[in-house]
């Protein structure tokens, strides 16, 4: 049975990382798709776990040799998904979580239409700004750029399969867990596996 694909999008600062950590920790079947990026590593991040941090030259080489299933340039940095890694994982039956912007989400849905798209929203724009500021590590220019980009991203939320509002963290987390559980129960996912057992002529 091929693995499930979950794509998560959220304006920067919404709390996606905060929610994905416990979601993944509580569900051994979920694997995180580690993107390549040219953005500098934040102190809390680990190379090879949160991202593969690469130089602009290496990113260009990956992009130009077709190694990326999708990629975007934003905030002046490159972000991209490894094609081989995705294909290997999906064929191997792993359930994958992708953290992508809306352009990446659209591209991945085109390649894997069975994927479940989830958009996480902040409770308000004011709270988004507070969280982004509170996280620290951004100069005023990058903070402003991320807020402008976040507002534009929110306009894309309407075509996602599910919306989760990250107001109370525990509520948002349990909603994400419910979406993952529901996707795994879809007939299209389970029936091909069950059919031989129930449609056999000998029983
Ligand atoms: P993202 O990965 O979406 O950019 P983070 O997970 O880094 O965002 O969260 C941004 C900031 O908001 C962090 O300081 C985090 O502790 C805080 N935060 C996340 N979720 C909540 C929440 N439900 N309520 C209050 N603060 C939150
Ligand atoms: P950050 O710099 O805050 O980690 O991420 C910035 C934005 O890049 C987020 O919206 C995140 O979802 C997006 N992103 C991270 N990796 C990828 C990727 O491989 N492809 C695309 N399209 N977006 C990505």
mmCIF file of C-alpha atoms and ligand atoms in Angstrom:
data_model
loop_
_atom_site.group_PDB
_atom_site.id
_atom_site.type_symbol
_atom_site.label_atom_id
_atom_site.label_comp_id
_atom_site.label_asym_id
_atom_site.label_seq_id
_atom_site.Cartn_x
_atom_site.Cartn_y
_atom_site.Cartn_z
ATOM 1 C CA UNK A 1 0.000 0.000 0.000
ATOM 2 C CA UNK A 2 1.528 3.352 -0.972
ATOM 3 C CA UNK A 3 2.062 5.834 1.830
ATOM 4 C CA UNK A 4 -0.086 8.850 2.608
ATOM 5 C CA UNK A 5 1.021 12.349 1.693
ATOM 6 C CA UNK A 6 0.185 15.280 3.953
ATOM 7 C CA UNK A 7 1.142 18.790 2.893
ATOM 8 C CA UNK A 8 1.073 21.489 5.554
ATOM 9 C CA UNK A 9 1.146 25.189 4.722
ATOM 10 C CA UNK A 10 1.053 28.085 7.163
ATOM 11 C CA UNK A 11 2.235 31.693 7.155
ATOM 12 C CA UNK A 12 5.632 31.919 8.819
ATOM 13 C CA UNK A 13 5.155 32.311 12.595
ATOM 14 C CA UNK A 14 1.748 30.566 12.756
ATOM 15 C CA UNK A 15 3.138 27.701 14.821
ATOM 16 C CA UNK A 16 3.608 24.976 12.252
ATOM 17 C CA UNK A 17 6.900 23.763 13.709
ATOM 18 C CA UNK A 18 5.406 23.894 17.213
ATOM 19 C CA UNK A 19 2.539 21.621 16.101
ATOM 20 C CA UNK A 20 4.450 19.273 13.812
ATOM 21 C CA UNK A 21 6.941 18.263 16.503
ATOM 22 C CA UNK A 22 4.372 16.636 18.866
ATOM 23 C CA UNK A 23 2.331 15.347 15.905
ATOM 24 C CA UNK A 24 5.337 13.426 14.598
ATOM 25 C CA UNK A 25 6.548 12.375 18.045
ATOM 26 C CA UNK A 26 3.197 10.698 18.780
ATOM 27 C CA UNK A 27 2.883 8.916 15.425
ATOM 28 C CA UNK A 28 5.673 6.579 14.403
ATOM 29 C CA UNK A 29 4.259 6.156 10.887
ATOM 30 C CA UNK A 30 4.782 9.813 9.989
ATOM 31 C CA UNK A 31 8.044 10.896 8.395
ATOM 32 C CA UNK A 32 9.051 14.477 7.736
ATOM 33 C CA UNK A 33 10.129 15.403 4.224
ATOM 34 C CA UNK A 34 13.399 17.244 4.728
ATOM 35 C CA UNK A 35 13.738 20.065 2.208
ATOM 36 C CA UNK A 36 16.884 21.641 0.875
ATOM 37 C CA UNK A 37 17.313 25.319 1.683
ATOM 38 C CA UNK A 38 19.900 28.034 1.239
ATOM 39 C CA UNK A 39 18.536 29.903 4.283
ATOM 40 C CA UNK A 40 20.941 30.106 7.253
ATOM 41 C CA UNK A 41 20.250 27.593 10.019
ATOM 42 C CA UNK A 42 18.423 28.888 13.103
ATOM 43 C CA UNK A 43 20.037 28.021 16.450
ATOM 44 C CA UNK A 44 17.267 25.517 17.257
ATOM 45 C CA UNK A 45 17.588 23.706 13.915
ATOM 46 C CA UNK A 46 19.607 20.617 13.054
ATOM 47 C CA UNK A 47 21.109 20.031 9.609
ATOM 48 C CA UNK A 48 19.660 16.832 8.110
ATOM 49 C CA UNK A 49 16.684 16.896 10.473
ATOM 50 C CA UNK A 50 14.883 20.208 9.901
ATOM 51 C CA UNK A 51 16.438 20.993 6.523
ATOM 52 C CA UNK A 52 19.461 20.111 4.460
ATOM 53 C CA UNK A 53 21.252 23.456 4.570
ATOM 54 C CA UNK A 54 23.115 23.939 1.290
ATOM 55 C CA UNK A 55 24.981 26.696 -0.488
ATOM 56 C CA UNK A 56 23.317 28.647 -3.326
ATOM 57 C CA UNK A 57 25.682 26.866 -5.763
ATOM 58 C CA UNK A 58 24.657 23.396 -4.531
ATOM 59 C CA UNK A 59 20.979 24.387 -4.654
ATOM 60 C CA UNK A 60 21.328 25.557 -8.270
ATOM 61 C CA UNK A 61 23.020 22.279 -9.187
ATOM 62 C CA UNK A 62 20.222 20.220 -7.569
ATOM 63 C CA UNK A 63 17.582 22.313 -9.345
ATOM 64 C CA UNK A 64 19.304 22.193 -12.732
ATOM 65 C CA UNK A 65 19.852 18.417 -12.647
ATOM 66 C CA UNK A 66 16.144 17.768 -11.944
ATOM 67 C CA UNK A 67 16.782 16.445 -8.429
ATOM 68 C CA UNK A 68 13.999 18.638 -6.987
ATOM 69 C CA UNK A 69 10.317 17.598 -7.297
ATOM 70 C CA UNK A 70 9.399 21.230 -6.679
ATOM 71 C CA UNK A 71 11.241 24.317 -5.556
ATOM 72 C CA UNK A 72 10.600 27.974 -4.812
ATOM 73 C CA UNK A 73 12.597 31.083 -4.210
ATOM 74 C CA UNK A 74 11.263 33.107 -1.291
ATOM 75 C CA UNK A 75 12.628 35.597 1.214
ATOM 76 C CA UNK A 76 15.715 35.596 -1.024
ATOM 77 C CA UNK A 77 16.419 31.911 -0.307
ATOM 78 C CA UNK A 78 15.865 28.685 -2.237
ATOM 79 C CA UNK A 79 13.643 25.913 -0.817
ATOM 80 C CA UNK A 80 13.113 22.571 -2.571
ATOM 81 C CA UNK A 81 11.955 18.966 -2.154
ATOM 82 C CA UNK A 82 14.126 15.990 -3.142
ATOM 83 C CA UNK A 83 12.356 13.984 -5.859
ATOM 84 C CA UNK A 84 14.157 10.673 -5.170
ATOM 85 C CA UNK A 85 13.453 10.794 -1.476
ATOM 86 C CA UNK A 86 9.707 11.375 -2.014
ATOM 87 C CA UNK A 87 9.376 8.611 -4.582
ATOM 88 C CA UNK A 88 11.312 6.116 -2.436
ATOM 89 C CA UNK A 89 9.231 6.889 0.638
ATOM 90 C CA UNK A 90 5.868 6.778 -1.129
ATOM 91 C CA UNK A 91 6.681 3.486 -2.842
ATOM 92 C CA UNK A 92 7.946 2.081 0.451
ATOM 93 C CA UNK A 93 4.644 2.858 2.190
ATOM 94 C CA UNK A 94 5.861 5.646 4.499
ATOM 95 C CA UNK A 95 3.410 8.403 5.415
ATOM 96 C CA UNK A 96 5.037 11.706 4.574
ATOM 97 C CA UNK A 97 4.525 15.183 5.974
ATOM 98 C CA UNK A 98 5.594 18.095 3.786
ATOM 99 C CA UNK A 99 6.050 21.627 5.073
ATOM 100 C CA UNK A 100 5.576 23.688 1.897
ATOM 101 C CA UNK A 101 4.379 27.089 0.825
ATOM 102 C CA UNK A 102 1.209 27.256 -1.310
ATOM 103 C CA UNK A 103 3.138 27.051 -4.597
ATOM 104 C CA UNK A 104 4.882 23.879 -3.425
ATOM 105 C CA UNK A 105 1.569 22.472 -2.177
ATOM 106 C CA UNK A 106 -0.043 23.028 -5.566
ATOM 107 C CA UNK A 107 2.904 21.452 -7.381
ATOM 108 C CA UNK A 108 2.910 18.391 -5.127
ATOM 109 C CA UNK A 109 -0.867 17.945 -5.413
ATOM 110 C CA UNK A 110 -0.372 17.948 -9.209
ATOM 111 C CA UNK A 111 2.142 15.119 -8.934
ATOM 112 C CA UNK A 112 0.373 13.212 -6.109
ATOM 113 C CA UNK A 113 -3.409 13.980 -6.347
ATOM 114 C CA UNK A 114 -4.179 11.611 -3.459
ATOM 115 C CA UNK A 115 -2.283 13.945 -1.084
ATOM 116 C CA UNK A 116 -4.113 15.684 1.760
ATOM 117 C CA UNK A 117 -3.562 19.444 1.916
ATOM 118 C CA UNK A 118 -3.828 21.142 5.308
ATOM 119 C CA UNK A 119 -3.580 24.884 5.885
ATOM 120 C CA UNK A 120 -2.849 26.102 9.415
ATOM 121 C CA UNK A 121 -4.098 29.617 10.186
ATOM 122 C CA UNK A 122 -3.182 31.959 13.035
ATOM 123 C CA UNK A 123 -6.099 33.176 15.186
ATOM 124 C CA UNK A 124 -5.548 36.717 13.799
ATOM 125 C CA UNK A 125 -3.011 38.791 11.875
ATOM 126 C CA UNK A 126 -2.094 40.643 15.075
ATOM 127 C CA UNK A 127 -1.301 37.376 16.849
ATOM 128 C CA UNK A 128 0.724 36.217 13.839
ATOM 129 C CA UNK A 129 2.905 39.306 14.112
ATOM 130 C CA UNK A 130 3.277 38.817 17.866
ATOM 131 C CA UNK A 131 4.392 35.196 17.394
ATOM 132 C CA UNK A 132 6.812 36.000 14.604
ATOM 133 C CA UNK A 133 8.336 38.762 16.684
ATOM 134 C CA UNK A 134 8.356 36.608 19.820
ATOM 135 C CA UNK A 135 10.264 33.813 18.079
ATOM 136 C CA UNK A 136 13.135 36.227 17.427
ATOM 137 C CA UNK A 137 16.065 35.818 15.060
ATOM 138 C CA UNK A 138 14.633 38.015 12.292
ATOM 139 C CA UNK A 139 15.784 41.519 11.392
ATOM 140 C CA UNK A 140 12.965 44.079 10.904
ATOM 141 C CA UNK A 141 13.206 43.821 7.118
ATOM 142 C CA UNK A 142 12.819 40.039 7.052
ATOM 143 C CA UNK A 143 10.033 40.234 9.641
ATOM 144 C CA UNK A 144 8.113 42.655 7.395
ATOM 145 C CA UNK A 145 8.750 40.456 4.353
ATOM 146 C CA UNK A 146 7.435 37.370 6.149
ATOM 147 C CA UNK A 147 4.295 39.210 7.311
ATOM 148 C CA UNK A 148 3.539 40.468 3.798
ATOM 149 C CA UNK A 149 4.122 36.994 2.409
ATOM 150 C CA UNK A 150 1.945 35.478 5.169
ATOM 151 C CA UNK A 151 -0.979 37.734 4.273
ATOM 152 C CA UNK A 152 -0.673 36.653 0.628
ATOM 153 C CA UNK A 153 -0.481 32.983 1.663
ATOM 154 C CA UNK A 154 -3.709 33.306 3.694
ATOM 155 C CA UNK A 155 -5.553 34.157 0.469
ATOM 156 C CA UNK A 156 -4.661 30.670 -0.806
ATOM 157 C CA UNK A 157 -6.210 28.809 2.134
ATOM 158 C CA UNK A 158 -9.602 28.315 0.426
ATOM 159 C CA UNK A 159 -8.472 25.550 -1.957
ATOM 160 C CA UNK A 160 -6.914 23.338 0.740
ATOM 161 C CA UNK A 161 -8.705 20.165 1.929
ATOM 162 C CA UNK A 162 -8.615 21.141 5.620
ATOM 163 C CA UNK A 163 -8.175 24.288 7.705
ATOM 164 C CA UNK A 164 -6.815 24.199 11.251
ATOM 165 C CA UNK A 165 -6.722 27.354 13.394
ATOM 166 C CA UNK A 166 -3.760 27.363 15.766
ATOM 167 C CA UNK A 167 -5.304 29.293 18.641
ATOM 168 C CA UNK A 168 -5.178 26.773 21.466
ATOM 169 C CA UNK A 169 -2.228 24.480 20.727
ATOM 170 C CA UNK A 170 -3.774 21.291 22.144
ATOM 171 C CA UNK A 171 -6.970 21.768 20.120
ATOM 172 C CA UNK A 172 -5.044 22.399 16.903
ATOM 173 C CA UNK A 173 -2.885 19.332 17.535
ATOM 174 C CA UNK A 174 -5.875 17.048 18.097
ATOM 175 C CA UNK A 175 -7.491 18.392 14.912
ATOM 176 C CA UNK A 176 -4.340 17.556 12.947
ATOM 177 C CA UNK A 177 -4.335 14.063 14.456
ATOM 178 C CA UNK A 178 -7.993 13.617 13.467
ATOM 179 C CA UNK A 179 -7.247 14.644 9.872
ATOM 180 C CA UNK A 180 -4.364 12.160 9.663
ATOM 181 C CA UNK A 181 -6.582 9.394 11.075
ATOM 182 C CA UNK A 182 -9.416 10.202 8.649
ATOM 183 C CA UNK A 183 -7.101 10.190 5.629
ATOM 184 C CA UNK A 184 -5.859 6.723 6.575
ATOM 185 C CA UNK A 185 -9.458 5.414 6.684
ATOM 186 C CA UNK A 186 -10.361 6.543 3.168
ATOM 187 C CA UNK A 187 -11.947 3.787 1.104
ATOM 188 C CA UNK A 188 -9.593 4.480 -1.792
ATOM 189 C CA UNK A 189 -6.673 3.786 0.525
ATOM 190 C CA UNK A 190 -7.983 0.743 2.413
ATOM 191 C CA UNK A 191 -10.259 -1.147 0.034
ATOM 192 C CA UNK A 192 -7.617 -2.358 -2.460
ATOM 193 C CA UNK A 193 -5.914 -4.045 0.498
ATOM 194 C CA UNK A 194 -9.137 -5.469 2.022
ATOM 195 C CA UNK A 195 -10.952 -6.513 -1.148
ATOM 196 C CA UNK A 196 -9.174 -9.847 -1.748
ATOM 197 C CA UNK A 197 -10.157 -11.035 1.729
ATOM 198 C CA UNK A 198 -13.848 -10.119 1.423
ATOM 199 C CA UNK A 199 -14.459 -10.781 -2.264
ATOM 200 C CA UNK A 200 -12.901 -14.249 -2.360
ATOM 201 C CA UNK A 201 -15.171 -16.862 -4.034
ATOM 202 C CA UNK A 202 -14.226 -19.564 -1.505
ATOM 203 C CA UNK A 203 -15.826 -17.921 1.534
HETATM 204 P P1 LIG B 1 6.318 28.464 12.223
HETATM 205 O O1 LIG B 1 7.045 27.154 12.207
HETATM 206 O O2 LIG B 1 4.935 28.350 11.695
HETATM 207 O O3 LIG B 1 7.085 29.568 11.555
HETATM 208 P P2 LIG B 1 6.782 28.373 15.123
HETATM 209 O O4 LIG B 1 6.324 26.994 15.426
HETATM 210 O O5 LIG B 1 8.259 28.636 15.126
HETATM 211 O O6 LIG B 1 6.136 28.930 13.761
HETATM 212 O O7 LIG B 1 6.034 29.328 16.194
HETATM 213 C C1 LIG B 1 6.219 30.734 16.185
HETATM 214 C C2 LIG B 1 6.096 31.255 17.639
HETATM 215 O O8 LIG B 1 4.736 31.124 18.079
HETATM 216 C C3 LIG B 1 6.947 30.459 18.639
HETATM 217 O O9 LIG B 1 7.499 31.354 19.570
HETATM 218 C C4 LIG B 1 5.937 29.516 19.301
HETATM 219 O O10 LIG B 1 6.320 29.193 20.617
HETATM 220 C C5 LIG B 1 4.651 30.344 19.271
HETATM 221 N N1 LIG B 1 3.411 29.536 19.203
HETATM 222 C C6 LIG B 1 3.176 28.469 18.400
HETATM 223 N N2 LIG B 1 1.922 27.969 18.591
HETATM 224 C C7 LIG B 1 1.347 28.754 19.525
HETATM 225 C C8 LIG B 1 0.042 28.780 20.167
HETATM 226 N N3 LIG B 1 -0.932 27.879 19.851
HETATM 227 N N4 LIG B 1 -0.199 29.722 21.097
HETATM 228 C C9 LIG B 1 0.758 30.637 21.412
HETATM 229 N N5 LIG B 1 2.003 30.683 20.867
HETATM 230 C C10 LIG B 1 2.301 29.753 19.930
HETATM 231 P P1 LIG B 2 11.201 28.841 7.009
HETATM 232 O O1 LIG B 2 12.328 29.673 6.446
HETATM 233 O O2 LIG B 2 10.360 29.640 7.980
HETATM 234 O O3 LIG B 2 11.650 27.511 7.540
HETATM 235 O O4 LIG B 2 10.238 28.484 5.790
HETATM 236 C C1 LIG B 2 9.751 29.474 4.957
HETATM 237 C C2 LIG B 2 8.696 28.917 4.041
HETATM 238 O O5 LIG B 2 9.242 27.972 3.118
HETATM 239 C C3 LIG B 2 7.550 28.174 4.750
HETATM 240 O O6 LIG B 2 6.330 28.664 4.221
HETATM 241 C C4 LIG B 2 7.757 26.726 4.363
HETATM 242 O O7 LIG B 2 6.526 26.047 4.297
HETATM 243 C C5 LIG B 2 8.369 26.868 2.982
HETATM 244 N N1 LIG B 2 9.146 25.686 2.562
HETATM 245 C C6 LIG B 2 10.034 24.974 3.272
HETATM 246 N N2 LIG B 2 10.568 23.988 2.522
HETATM 247 C C7 LIG B 2 9.983 24.085 1.303
HETATM 248 C C8 LIG B 2 10.120 23.328 0.082
HETATM 249 O O8 LIG B 2 10.865 22.370 -0.030
HETATM 250 N N3 LIG B 2 9.342 23.740 -0.948
HETATM 251 C C9 LIG B 2 8.477 24.788 -0.867
HETATM 252 N N4 LIG B 2 7.732 25.082 -1.947
HETATM 253 N N5 LIG B 2 8.349 25.527 0.251
HETATM 254 C C10 LIG B 2 9.083 25.175 1.326
#
